[in-house]
mmCIF file of C-alpha atoms and ligand atoms in Angstrom:
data_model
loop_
_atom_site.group_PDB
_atom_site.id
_atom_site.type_symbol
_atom_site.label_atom_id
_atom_site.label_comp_id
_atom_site.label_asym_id
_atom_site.label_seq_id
_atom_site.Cartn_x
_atom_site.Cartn_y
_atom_site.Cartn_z
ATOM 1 C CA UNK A 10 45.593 84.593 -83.341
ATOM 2 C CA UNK A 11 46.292 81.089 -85.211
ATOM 3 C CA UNK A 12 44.139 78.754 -84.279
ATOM 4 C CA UNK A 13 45.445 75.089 -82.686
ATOM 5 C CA UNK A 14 44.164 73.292 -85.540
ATOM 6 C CA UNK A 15 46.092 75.536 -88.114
ATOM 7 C CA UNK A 16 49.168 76.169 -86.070
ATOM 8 C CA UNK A 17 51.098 74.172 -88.028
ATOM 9 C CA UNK A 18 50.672 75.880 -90.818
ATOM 10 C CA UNK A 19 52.423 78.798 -89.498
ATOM 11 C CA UNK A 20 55.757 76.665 -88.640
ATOM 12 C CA UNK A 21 58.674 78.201 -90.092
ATOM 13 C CA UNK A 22 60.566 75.960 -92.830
ATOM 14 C CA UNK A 23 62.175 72.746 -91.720
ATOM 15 C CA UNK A 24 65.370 73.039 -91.085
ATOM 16 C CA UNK A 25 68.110 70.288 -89.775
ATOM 17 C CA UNK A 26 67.772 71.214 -86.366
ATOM 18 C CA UNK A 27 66.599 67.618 -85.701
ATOM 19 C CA UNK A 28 62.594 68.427 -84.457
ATOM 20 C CA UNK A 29 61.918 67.439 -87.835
ATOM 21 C CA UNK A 30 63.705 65.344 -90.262
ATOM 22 C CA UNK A 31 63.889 67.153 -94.008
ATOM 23 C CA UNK A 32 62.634 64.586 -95.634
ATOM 24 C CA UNK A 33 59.527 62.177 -94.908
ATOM 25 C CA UNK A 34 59.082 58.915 -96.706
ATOM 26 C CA UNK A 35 55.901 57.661 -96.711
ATOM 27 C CA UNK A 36 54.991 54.291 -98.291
ATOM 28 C CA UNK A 37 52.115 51.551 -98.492
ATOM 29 C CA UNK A 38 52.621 47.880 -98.564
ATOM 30 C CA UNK A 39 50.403 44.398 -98.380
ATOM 31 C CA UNK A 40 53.430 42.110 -98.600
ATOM 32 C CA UNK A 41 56.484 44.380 -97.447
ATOM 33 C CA UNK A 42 58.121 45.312 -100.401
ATOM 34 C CA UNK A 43 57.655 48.534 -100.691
ATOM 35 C CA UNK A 44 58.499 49.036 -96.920
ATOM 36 C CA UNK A 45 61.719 47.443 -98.108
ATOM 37 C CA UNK A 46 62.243 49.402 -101.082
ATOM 38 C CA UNK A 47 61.167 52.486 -98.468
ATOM 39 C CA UNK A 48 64.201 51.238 -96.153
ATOM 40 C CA UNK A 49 66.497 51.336 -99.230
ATOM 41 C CA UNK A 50 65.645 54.818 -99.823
ATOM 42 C CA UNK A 51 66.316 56.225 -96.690
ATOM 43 C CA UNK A 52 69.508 54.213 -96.080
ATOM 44 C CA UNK A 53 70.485 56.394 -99.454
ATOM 45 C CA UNK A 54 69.424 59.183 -98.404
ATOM 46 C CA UNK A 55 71.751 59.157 -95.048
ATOM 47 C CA UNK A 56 74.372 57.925 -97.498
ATOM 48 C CA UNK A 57 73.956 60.840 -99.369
ATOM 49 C CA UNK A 58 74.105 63.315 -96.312
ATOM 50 C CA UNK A 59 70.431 63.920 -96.362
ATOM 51 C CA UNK A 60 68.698 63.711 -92.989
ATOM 52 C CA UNK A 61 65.412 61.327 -93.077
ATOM 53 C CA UNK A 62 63.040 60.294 -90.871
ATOM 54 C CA UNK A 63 62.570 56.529 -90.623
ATOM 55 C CA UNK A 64 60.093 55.931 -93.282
ATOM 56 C CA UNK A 65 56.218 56.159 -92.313
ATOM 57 C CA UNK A 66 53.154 53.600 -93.181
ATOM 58 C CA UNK A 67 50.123 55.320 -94.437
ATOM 59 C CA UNK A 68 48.207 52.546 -92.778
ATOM 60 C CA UNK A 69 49.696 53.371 -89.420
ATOM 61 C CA UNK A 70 48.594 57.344 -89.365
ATOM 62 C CA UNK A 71 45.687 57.697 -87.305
ATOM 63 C CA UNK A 72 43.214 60.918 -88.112
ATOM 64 C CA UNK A 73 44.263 64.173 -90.231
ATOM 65 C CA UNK A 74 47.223 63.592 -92.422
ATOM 66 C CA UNK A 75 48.189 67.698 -92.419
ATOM 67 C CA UNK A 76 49.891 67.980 -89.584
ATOM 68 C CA UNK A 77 51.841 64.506 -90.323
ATOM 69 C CA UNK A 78 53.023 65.991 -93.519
ATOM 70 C CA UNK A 79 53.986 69.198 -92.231
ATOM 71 C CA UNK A 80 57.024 67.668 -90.753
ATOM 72 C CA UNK A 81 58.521 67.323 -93.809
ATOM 73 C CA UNK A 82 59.797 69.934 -96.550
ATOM 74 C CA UNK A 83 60.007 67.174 -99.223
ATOM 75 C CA UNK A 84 57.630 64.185 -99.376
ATOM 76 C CA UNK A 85 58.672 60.797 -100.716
ATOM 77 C CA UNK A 86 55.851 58.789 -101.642
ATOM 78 C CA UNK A 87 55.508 55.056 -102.401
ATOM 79 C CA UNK A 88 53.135 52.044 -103.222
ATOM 80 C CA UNK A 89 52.898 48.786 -105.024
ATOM 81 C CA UNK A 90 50.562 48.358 -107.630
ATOM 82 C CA UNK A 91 47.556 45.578 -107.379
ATOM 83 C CA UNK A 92 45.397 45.933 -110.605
ATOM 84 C CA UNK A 93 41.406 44.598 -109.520
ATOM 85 C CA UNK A 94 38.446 43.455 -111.560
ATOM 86 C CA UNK A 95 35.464 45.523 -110.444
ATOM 87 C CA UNK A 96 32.655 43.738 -112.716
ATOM 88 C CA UNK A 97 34.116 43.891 -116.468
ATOM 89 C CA UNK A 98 36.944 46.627 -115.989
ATOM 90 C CA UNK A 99 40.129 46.615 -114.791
ATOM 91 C CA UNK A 100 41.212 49.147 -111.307
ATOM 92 C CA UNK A 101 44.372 49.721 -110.050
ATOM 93 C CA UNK A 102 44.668 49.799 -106.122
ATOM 94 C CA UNK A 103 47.405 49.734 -103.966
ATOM 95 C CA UNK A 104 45.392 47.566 -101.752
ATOM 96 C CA UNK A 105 46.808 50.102 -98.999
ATOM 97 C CA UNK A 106 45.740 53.267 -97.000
ATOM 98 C CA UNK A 107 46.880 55.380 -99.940
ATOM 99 C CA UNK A 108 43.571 54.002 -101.579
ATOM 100 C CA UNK A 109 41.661 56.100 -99.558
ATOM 101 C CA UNK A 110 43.573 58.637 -97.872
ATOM 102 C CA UNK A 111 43.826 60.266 -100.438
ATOM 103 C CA UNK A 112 40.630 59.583 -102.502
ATOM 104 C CA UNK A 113 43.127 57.453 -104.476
ATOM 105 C CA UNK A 114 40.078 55.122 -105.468
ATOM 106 C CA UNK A 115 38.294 58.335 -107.663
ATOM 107 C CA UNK A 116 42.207 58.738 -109.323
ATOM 108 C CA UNK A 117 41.417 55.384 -111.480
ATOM 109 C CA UNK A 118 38.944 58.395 -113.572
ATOM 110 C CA UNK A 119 41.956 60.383 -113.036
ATOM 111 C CA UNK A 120 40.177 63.216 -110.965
ATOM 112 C CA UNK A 121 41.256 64.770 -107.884
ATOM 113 C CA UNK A 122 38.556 64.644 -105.557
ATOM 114 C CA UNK A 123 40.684 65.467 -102.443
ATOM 115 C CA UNK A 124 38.185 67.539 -99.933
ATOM 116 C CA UNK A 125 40.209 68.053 -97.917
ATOM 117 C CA UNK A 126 41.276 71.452 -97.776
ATOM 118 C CA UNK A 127 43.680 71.710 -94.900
ATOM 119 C CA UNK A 128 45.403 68.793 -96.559
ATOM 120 C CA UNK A 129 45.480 70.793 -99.899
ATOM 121 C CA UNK A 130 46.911 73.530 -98.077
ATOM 122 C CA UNK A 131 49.841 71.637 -96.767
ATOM 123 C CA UNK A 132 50.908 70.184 -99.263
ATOM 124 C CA UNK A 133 50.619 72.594 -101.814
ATOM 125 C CA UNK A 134 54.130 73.879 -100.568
ATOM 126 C CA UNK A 135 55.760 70.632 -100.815
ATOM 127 C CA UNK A 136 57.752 69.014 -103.074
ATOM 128 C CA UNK A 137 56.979 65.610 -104.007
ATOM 129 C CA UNK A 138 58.443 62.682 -105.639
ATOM 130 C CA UNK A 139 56.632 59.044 -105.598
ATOM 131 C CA UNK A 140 58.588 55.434 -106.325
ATOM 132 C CA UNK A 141 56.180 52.117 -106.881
ATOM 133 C CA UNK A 142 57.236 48.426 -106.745
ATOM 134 C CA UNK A 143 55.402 46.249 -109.354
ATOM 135 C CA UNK A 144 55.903 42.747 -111.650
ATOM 136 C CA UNK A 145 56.521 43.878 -115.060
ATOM 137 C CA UNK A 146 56.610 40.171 -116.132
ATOM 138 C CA UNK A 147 53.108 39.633 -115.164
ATOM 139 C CA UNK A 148 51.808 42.846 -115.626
ATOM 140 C CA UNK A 149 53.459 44.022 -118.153
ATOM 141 C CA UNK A 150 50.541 46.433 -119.366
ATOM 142 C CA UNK A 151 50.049 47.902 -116.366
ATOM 143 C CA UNK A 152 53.613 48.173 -114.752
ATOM 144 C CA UNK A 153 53.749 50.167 -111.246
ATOM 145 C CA UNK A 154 50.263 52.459 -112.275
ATOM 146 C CA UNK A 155 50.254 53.154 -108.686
ATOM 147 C CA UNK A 156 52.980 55.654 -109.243
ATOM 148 C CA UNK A 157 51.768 56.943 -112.046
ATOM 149 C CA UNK A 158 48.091 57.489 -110.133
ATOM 150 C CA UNK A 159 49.590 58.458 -107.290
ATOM 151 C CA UNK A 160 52.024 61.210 -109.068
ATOM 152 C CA UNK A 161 48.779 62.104 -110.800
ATOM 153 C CA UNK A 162 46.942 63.324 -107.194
ATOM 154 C CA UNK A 163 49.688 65.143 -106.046
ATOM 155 C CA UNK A 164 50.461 66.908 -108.687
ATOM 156 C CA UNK A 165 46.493 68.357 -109.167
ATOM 157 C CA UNK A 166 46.864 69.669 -105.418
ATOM 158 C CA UNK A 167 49.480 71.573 -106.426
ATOM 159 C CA UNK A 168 52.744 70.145 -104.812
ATOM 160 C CA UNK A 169 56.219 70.426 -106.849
ATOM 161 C CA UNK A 170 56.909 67.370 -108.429
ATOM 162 C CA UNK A 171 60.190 65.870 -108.979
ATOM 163 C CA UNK A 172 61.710 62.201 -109.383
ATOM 164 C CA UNK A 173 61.392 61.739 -113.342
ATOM 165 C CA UNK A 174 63.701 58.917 -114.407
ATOM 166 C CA UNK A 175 64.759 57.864 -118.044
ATOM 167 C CA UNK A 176 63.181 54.551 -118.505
ATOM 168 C CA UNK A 177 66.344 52.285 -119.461
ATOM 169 C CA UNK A 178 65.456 49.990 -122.294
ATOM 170 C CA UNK A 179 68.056 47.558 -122.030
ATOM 171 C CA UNK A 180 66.610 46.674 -118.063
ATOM 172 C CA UNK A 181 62.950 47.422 -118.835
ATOM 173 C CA UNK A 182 60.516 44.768 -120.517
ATOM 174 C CA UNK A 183 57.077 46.842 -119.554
ATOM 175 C CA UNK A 184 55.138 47.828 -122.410
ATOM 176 C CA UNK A 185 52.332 50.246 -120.679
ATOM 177 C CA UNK A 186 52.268 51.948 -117.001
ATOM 178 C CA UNK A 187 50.858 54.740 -115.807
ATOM 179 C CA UNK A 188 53.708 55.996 -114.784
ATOM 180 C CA UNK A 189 54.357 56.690 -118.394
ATOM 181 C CA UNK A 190 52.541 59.305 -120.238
ATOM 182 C CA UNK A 191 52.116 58.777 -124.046
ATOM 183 C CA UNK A 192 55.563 59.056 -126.406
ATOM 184 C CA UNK A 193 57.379 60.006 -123.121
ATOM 185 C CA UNK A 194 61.107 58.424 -122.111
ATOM 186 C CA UNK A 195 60.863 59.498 -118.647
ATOM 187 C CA UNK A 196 58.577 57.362 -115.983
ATOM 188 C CA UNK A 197 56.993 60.163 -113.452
ATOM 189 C CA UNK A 198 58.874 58.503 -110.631
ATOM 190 C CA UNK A 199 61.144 55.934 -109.383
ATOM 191 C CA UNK A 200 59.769 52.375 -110.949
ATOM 192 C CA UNK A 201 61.144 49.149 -109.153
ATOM 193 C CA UNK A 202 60.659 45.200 -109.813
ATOM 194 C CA UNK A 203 61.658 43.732 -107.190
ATOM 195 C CA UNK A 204 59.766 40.514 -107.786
ATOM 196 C CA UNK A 205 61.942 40.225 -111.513
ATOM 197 C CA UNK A 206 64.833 42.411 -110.474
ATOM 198 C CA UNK A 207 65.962 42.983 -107.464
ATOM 199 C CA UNK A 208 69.622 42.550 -108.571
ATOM 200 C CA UNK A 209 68.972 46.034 -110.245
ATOM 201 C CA UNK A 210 67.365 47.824 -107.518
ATOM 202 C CA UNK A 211 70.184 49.329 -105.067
ATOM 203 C CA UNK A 212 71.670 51.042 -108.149
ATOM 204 C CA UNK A 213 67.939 52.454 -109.187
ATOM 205 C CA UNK A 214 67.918 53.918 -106.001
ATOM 206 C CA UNK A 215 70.752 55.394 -106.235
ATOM 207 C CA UNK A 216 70.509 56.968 -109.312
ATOM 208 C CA UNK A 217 66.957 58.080 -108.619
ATOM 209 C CA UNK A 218 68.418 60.112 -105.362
ATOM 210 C CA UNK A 219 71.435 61.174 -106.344
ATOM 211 C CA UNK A 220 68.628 62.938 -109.170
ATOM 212 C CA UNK A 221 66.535 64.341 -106.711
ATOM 213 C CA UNK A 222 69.835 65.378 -105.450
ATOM 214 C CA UNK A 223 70.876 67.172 -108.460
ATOM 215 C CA UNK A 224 67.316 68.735 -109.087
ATOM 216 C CA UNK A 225 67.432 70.884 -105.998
ATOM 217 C CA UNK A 226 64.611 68.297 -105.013
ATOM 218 C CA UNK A 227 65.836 68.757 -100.753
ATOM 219 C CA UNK A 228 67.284 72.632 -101.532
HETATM 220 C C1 FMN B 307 46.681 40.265 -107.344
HETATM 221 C C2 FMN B 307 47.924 41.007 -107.730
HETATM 222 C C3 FMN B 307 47.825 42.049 -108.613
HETATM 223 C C4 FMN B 307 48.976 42.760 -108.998
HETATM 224 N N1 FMN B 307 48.854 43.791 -109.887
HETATM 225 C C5 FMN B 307 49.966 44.427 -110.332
HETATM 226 C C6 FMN B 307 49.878 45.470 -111.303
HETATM 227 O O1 FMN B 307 48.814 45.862 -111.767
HETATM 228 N N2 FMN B 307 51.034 46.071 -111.700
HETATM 229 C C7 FMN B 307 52.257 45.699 -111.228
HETATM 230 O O2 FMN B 307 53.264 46.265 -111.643
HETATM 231 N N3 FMN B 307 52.370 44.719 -110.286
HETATM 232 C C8 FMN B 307 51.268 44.084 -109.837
HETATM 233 N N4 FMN B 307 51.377 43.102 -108.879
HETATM 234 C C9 FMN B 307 52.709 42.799 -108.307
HETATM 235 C C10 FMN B 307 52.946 43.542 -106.983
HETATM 236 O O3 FMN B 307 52.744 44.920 -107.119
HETATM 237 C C11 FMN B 307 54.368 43.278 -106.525
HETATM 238 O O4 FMN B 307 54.512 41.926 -106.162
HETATM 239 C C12 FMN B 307 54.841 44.176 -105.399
HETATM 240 O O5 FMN B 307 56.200 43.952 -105.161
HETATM 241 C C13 FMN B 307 54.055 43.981 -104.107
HETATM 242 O O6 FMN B 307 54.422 45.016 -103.209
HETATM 243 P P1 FMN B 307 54.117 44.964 -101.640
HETATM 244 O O7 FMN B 307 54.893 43.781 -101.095
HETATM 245 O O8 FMN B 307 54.652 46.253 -101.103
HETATM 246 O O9 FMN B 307 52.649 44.818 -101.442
HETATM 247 C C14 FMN B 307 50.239 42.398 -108.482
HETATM 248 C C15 FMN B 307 50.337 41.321 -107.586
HETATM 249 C C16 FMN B 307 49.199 40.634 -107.214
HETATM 250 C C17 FMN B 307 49.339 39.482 -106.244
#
């Protein structure tokens, strides 16, 4: 017997029949950007002969987030960064759903505090690979940390991450992210500045796919 509320669990893996699209991008945004930058992706994607879904608000998914990310083999997952003051010390938000979805508000202490277990379970078989729109010319210290925290939650539940990029200094200005970890040359995930760059951004996405491509990120 599997239970209604588990069922999903049990689905065999997605394939390209069409009920479900292989891959699932999933984005927040407060001023569009990164619904933009989600478009871009997709658009790539189908370019690239990988079959998409049209990219999915976290803001618009009403109740458990499970079954939602069942759908999908591979999970694309993106946000803008909005650093806060709470009293003396600096917070990074997104300023969207993701904030507290998934506990992202308790990843500034860098814990994973996600409860949920049926969410756990889910995504524990999925790979993952997260992109973040930021200003690097005004925050240069604290260039797309969403990605960073983000790529930092999914990877404690358990899910396979992919979507490292060399960090190109001749385009790059940033001098600290999140998205960084110490003495690395690789960001955890696809970093775009669209407010300073946009010029540079269809060929980011390109190469960041066409990487997830070559990693066996959709095999
Ligand atoms: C109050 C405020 C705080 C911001 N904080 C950051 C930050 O910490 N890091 C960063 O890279 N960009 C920061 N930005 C820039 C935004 O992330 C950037 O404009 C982004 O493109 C907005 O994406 P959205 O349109 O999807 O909301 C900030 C912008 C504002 C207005």
């Amino acid at each position: 017997f599997i239970s209604p509320r588990t069922s999903y669990l049990a689905r065999p893996p997605v394939t390209k029949s069409g009920l479900f699209a292989k891959a699932g991008v999933y984005f927040g945004t407060v001023t569009g950007t990164t619904e933009d930058i989600a478009t871009m992706i997709q658009d790539e994607l189908t370019n690239q002969g990988i079959s998409c879904a049209d990219p999915v608000c976290v803001d618009n998914i009403q109740g458990h987030l499970a079954p939602v990310f069942a759908k999908h083999d591979t999970i694309i997952a993106g946000a803008p960064s909005y650093l806060k003051m709470r009293g003396e010390e600096n917070i990074e938000q997104t300023g969207t759903a993701w904030d507290n979805v998934l506990n992202y508000d308790i990843l500034c202490n860098h814990q994973c505090n996600l409860d949920d277990e049926e969410v756990r379970q889910v995504l524990q078989q999925k790979h993952v690979a997260c992109f973040g729109v930021g200003d690097q010319i005004c925050y240069p210290e604290n260039f797309c940390d969403a990605v960073g925290e983000l790529h930092s939650v999914f990877s404690q539940i358990g899910c396979k991450m992919y979507g490292k990029m060399p960090i190109d200094k001749e385009t790059f200005s940033f001098t600290k992210s999140k998205a960084v970890k110490e003495g690395d040359h690789d960001s955890v995930g696809l970093l775009i500045d669209q407010d300073g760059q946009y010029d540079l951004t269809p060929l980011r996405i390109k190469m960041w796919v066409s990487k997830l491509v070559d990693d066996g990120f959709f095999a």
